PDB file of C-alpha atoms in Angstrom:
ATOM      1  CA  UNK H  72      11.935   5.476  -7.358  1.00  0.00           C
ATOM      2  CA  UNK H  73       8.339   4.347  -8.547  1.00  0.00           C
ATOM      3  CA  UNK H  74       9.271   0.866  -9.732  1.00  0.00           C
ATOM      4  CA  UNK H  75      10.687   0.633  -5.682  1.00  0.00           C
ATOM      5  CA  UNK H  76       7.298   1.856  -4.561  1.00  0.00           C
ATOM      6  CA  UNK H  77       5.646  -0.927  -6.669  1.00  0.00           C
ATOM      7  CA  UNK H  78       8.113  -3.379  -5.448  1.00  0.00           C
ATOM      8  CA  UNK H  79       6.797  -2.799  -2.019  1.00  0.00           C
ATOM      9  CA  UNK H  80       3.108  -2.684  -2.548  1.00  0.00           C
ATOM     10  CA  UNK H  81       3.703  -6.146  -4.288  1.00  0.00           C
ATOM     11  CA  UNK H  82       5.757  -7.492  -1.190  1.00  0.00           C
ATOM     12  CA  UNK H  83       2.781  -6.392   1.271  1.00  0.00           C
ATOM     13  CA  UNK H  84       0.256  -7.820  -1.160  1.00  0.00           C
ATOM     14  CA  UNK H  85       1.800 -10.971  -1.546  1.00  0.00           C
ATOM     15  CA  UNK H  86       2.694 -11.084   2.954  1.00  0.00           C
ATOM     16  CA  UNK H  87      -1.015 -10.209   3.471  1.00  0.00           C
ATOM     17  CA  UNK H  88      -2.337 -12.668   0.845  1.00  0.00           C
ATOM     18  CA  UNK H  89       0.013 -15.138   2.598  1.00  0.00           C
ATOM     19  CA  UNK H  90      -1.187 -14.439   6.334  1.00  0.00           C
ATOM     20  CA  UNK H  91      -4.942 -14.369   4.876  1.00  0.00           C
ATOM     21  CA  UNK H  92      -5.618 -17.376   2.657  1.00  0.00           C
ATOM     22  CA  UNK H  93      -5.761 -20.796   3.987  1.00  0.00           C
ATOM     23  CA  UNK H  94      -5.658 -22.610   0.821  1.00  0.00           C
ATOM     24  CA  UNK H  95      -1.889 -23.851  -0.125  1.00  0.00           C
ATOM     25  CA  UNK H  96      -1.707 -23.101  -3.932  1.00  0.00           C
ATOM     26  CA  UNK H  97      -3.232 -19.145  -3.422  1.00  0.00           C
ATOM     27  CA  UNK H  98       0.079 -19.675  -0.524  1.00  0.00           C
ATOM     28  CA  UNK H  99       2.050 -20.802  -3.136  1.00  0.00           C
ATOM     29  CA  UNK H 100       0.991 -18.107  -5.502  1.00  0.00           C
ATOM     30  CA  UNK H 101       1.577 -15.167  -2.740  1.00  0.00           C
ATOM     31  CA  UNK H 102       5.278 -16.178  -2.066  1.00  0.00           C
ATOM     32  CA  UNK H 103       6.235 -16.233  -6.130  1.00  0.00           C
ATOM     33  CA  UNK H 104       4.233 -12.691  -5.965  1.00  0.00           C
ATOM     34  CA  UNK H 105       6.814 -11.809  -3.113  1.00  0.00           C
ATOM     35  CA  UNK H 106       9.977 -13.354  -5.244  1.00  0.00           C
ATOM     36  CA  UNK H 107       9.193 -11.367  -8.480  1.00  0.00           C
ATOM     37  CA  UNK H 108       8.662  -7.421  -5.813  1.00  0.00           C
ATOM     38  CA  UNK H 109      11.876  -8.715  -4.435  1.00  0.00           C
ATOM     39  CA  UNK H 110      13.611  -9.277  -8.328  1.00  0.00           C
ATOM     40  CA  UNK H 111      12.009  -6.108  -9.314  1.00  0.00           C
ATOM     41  CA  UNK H 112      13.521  -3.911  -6.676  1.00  0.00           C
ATOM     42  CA  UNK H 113      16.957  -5.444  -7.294  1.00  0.00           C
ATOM     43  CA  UNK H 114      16.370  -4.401 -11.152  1.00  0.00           C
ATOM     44  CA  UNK H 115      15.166  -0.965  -9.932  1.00  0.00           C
ATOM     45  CA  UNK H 116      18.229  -0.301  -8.430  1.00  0.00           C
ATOM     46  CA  UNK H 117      20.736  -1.735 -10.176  1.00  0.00           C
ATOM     47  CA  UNK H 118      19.419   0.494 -13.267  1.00  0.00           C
ATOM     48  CA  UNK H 119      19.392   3.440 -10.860  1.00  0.00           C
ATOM     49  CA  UNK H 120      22.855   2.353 -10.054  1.00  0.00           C
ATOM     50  CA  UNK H 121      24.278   1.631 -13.460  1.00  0.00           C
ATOM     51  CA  UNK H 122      25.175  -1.763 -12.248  1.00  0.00           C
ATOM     52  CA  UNK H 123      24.503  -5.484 -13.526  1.00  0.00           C
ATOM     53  CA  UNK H 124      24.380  -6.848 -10.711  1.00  0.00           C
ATOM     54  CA  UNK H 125      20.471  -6.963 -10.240  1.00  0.00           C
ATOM     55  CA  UNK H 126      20.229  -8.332 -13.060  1.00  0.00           C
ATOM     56  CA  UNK H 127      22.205 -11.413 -11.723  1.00  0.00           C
ATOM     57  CA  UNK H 128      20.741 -11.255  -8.526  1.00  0.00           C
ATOM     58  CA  UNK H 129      17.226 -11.386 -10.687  1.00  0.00           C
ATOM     59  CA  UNK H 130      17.906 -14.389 -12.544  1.00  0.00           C
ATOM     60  CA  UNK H 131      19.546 -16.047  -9.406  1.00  0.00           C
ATOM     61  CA  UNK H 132      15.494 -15.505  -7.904  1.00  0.00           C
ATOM     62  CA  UNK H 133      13.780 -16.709 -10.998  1.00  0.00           C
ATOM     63  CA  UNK H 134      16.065 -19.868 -10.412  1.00  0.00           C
ATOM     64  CA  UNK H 135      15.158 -20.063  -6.769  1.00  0.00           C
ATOM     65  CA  UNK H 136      11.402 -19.263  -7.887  1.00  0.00           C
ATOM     66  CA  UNK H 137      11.569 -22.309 -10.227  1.00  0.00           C
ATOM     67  CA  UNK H 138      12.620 -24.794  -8.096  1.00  0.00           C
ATOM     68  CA  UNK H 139      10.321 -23.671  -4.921  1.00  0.00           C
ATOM     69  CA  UNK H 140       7.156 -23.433  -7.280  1.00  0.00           C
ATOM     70  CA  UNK H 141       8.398 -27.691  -8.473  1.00  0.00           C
ATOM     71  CA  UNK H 142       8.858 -28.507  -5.293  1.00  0.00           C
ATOM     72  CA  UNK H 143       5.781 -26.872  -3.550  1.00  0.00           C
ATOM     73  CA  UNK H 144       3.652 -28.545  -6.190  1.00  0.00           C
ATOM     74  CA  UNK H 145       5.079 -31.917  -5.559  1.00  0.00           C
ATOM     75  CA  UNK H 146       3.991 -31.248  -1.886  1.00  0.00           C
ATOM     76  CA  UNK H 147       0.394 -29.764  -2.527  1.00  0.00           C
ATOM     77  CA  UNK H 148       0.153 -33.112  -4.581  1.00  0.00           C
ATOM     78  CA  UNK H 149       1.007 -35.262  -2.158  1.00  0.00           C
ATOM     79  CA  UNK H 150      -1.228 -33.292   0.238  1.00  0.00           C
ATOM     80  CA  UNK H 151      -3.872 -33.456  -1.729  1.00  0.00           C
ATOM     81  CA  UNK H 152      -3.882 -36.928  -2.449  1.00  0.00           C
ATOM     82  CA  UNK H 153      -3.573 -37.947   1.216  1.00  0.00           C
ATOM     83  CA  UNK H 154      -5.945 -35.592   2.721  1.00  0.00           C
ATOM     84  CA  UNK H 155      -8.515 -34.692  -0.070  1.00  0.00           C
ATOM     85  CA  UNK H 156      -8.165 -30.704   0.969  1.00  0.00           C
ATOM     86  CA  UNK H 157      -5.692 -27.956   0.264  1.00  0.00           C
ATOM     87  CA  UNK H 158      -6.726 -26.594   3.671  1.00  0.00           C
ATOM     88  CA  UNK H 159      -3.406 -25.803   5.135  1.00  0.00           C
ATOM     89  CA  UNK H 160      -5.036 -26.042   8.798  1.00  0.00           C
ATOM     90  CA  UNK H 161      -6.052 -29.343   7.913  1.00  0.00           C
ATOM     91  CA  UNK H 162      -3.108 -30.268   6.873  1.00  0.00           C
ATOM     92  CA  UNK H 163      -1.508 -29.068  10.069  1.00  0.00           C
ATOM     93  CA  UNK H 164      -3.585 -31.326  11.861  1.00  0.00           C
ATOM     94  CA  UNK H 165      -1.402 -34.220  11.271  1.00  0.00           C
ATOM     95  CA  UNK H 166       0.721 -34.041  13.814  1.00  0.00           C
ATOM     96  CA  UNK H 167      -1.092 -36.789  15.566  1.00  0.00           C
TER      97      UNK H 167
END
């Protein structure tokens, strides 16, 4: 029950870090805090459970972690090098 509890006050920390900060790599950094309260509660209750398939579902999420975290980084890059800020309202700007 208490590794739920800190699954949740890591999911709200990570959603209000996302909603507060502007810059894209502390964005970045709130949604893998999200992925790994999301993994834990999966482990949480799959040991409550007596069943491995948390476990699966965990690694499936460190997968899906991997690949967003290569791919965002690609994009900050990219951002970065056209616009010379990680400012995600200046980089929302370019609609124009």
């Amino acid at each position: 029950m208490e590794g739920l509890v800190l699954a949740g006050i890591l999911f709200t920390l990570g959603l209000i870090s996302m909603l507060i900060r502007r810059n894209i790599i502390f964005m970045l950094v709130s949604v893998e805090i999200m992925l790994n309260a999301a993994g834990l509660a999966f482990i949480v209750a799959a040991a409550r459970w007596g069943q491995p398939e948390g476990q699966v579902m965990f690694m499936f999420i460190l997968a899906m972690a991997a690949a967003e975290v290569s791919v965002g980084l690609a994009l900050i890059l990219q951002i970065y090098h056209q616009l010379k800020t990680l400012d995600s309202d200046e980089a929302s700007k370019m609609r124009g």
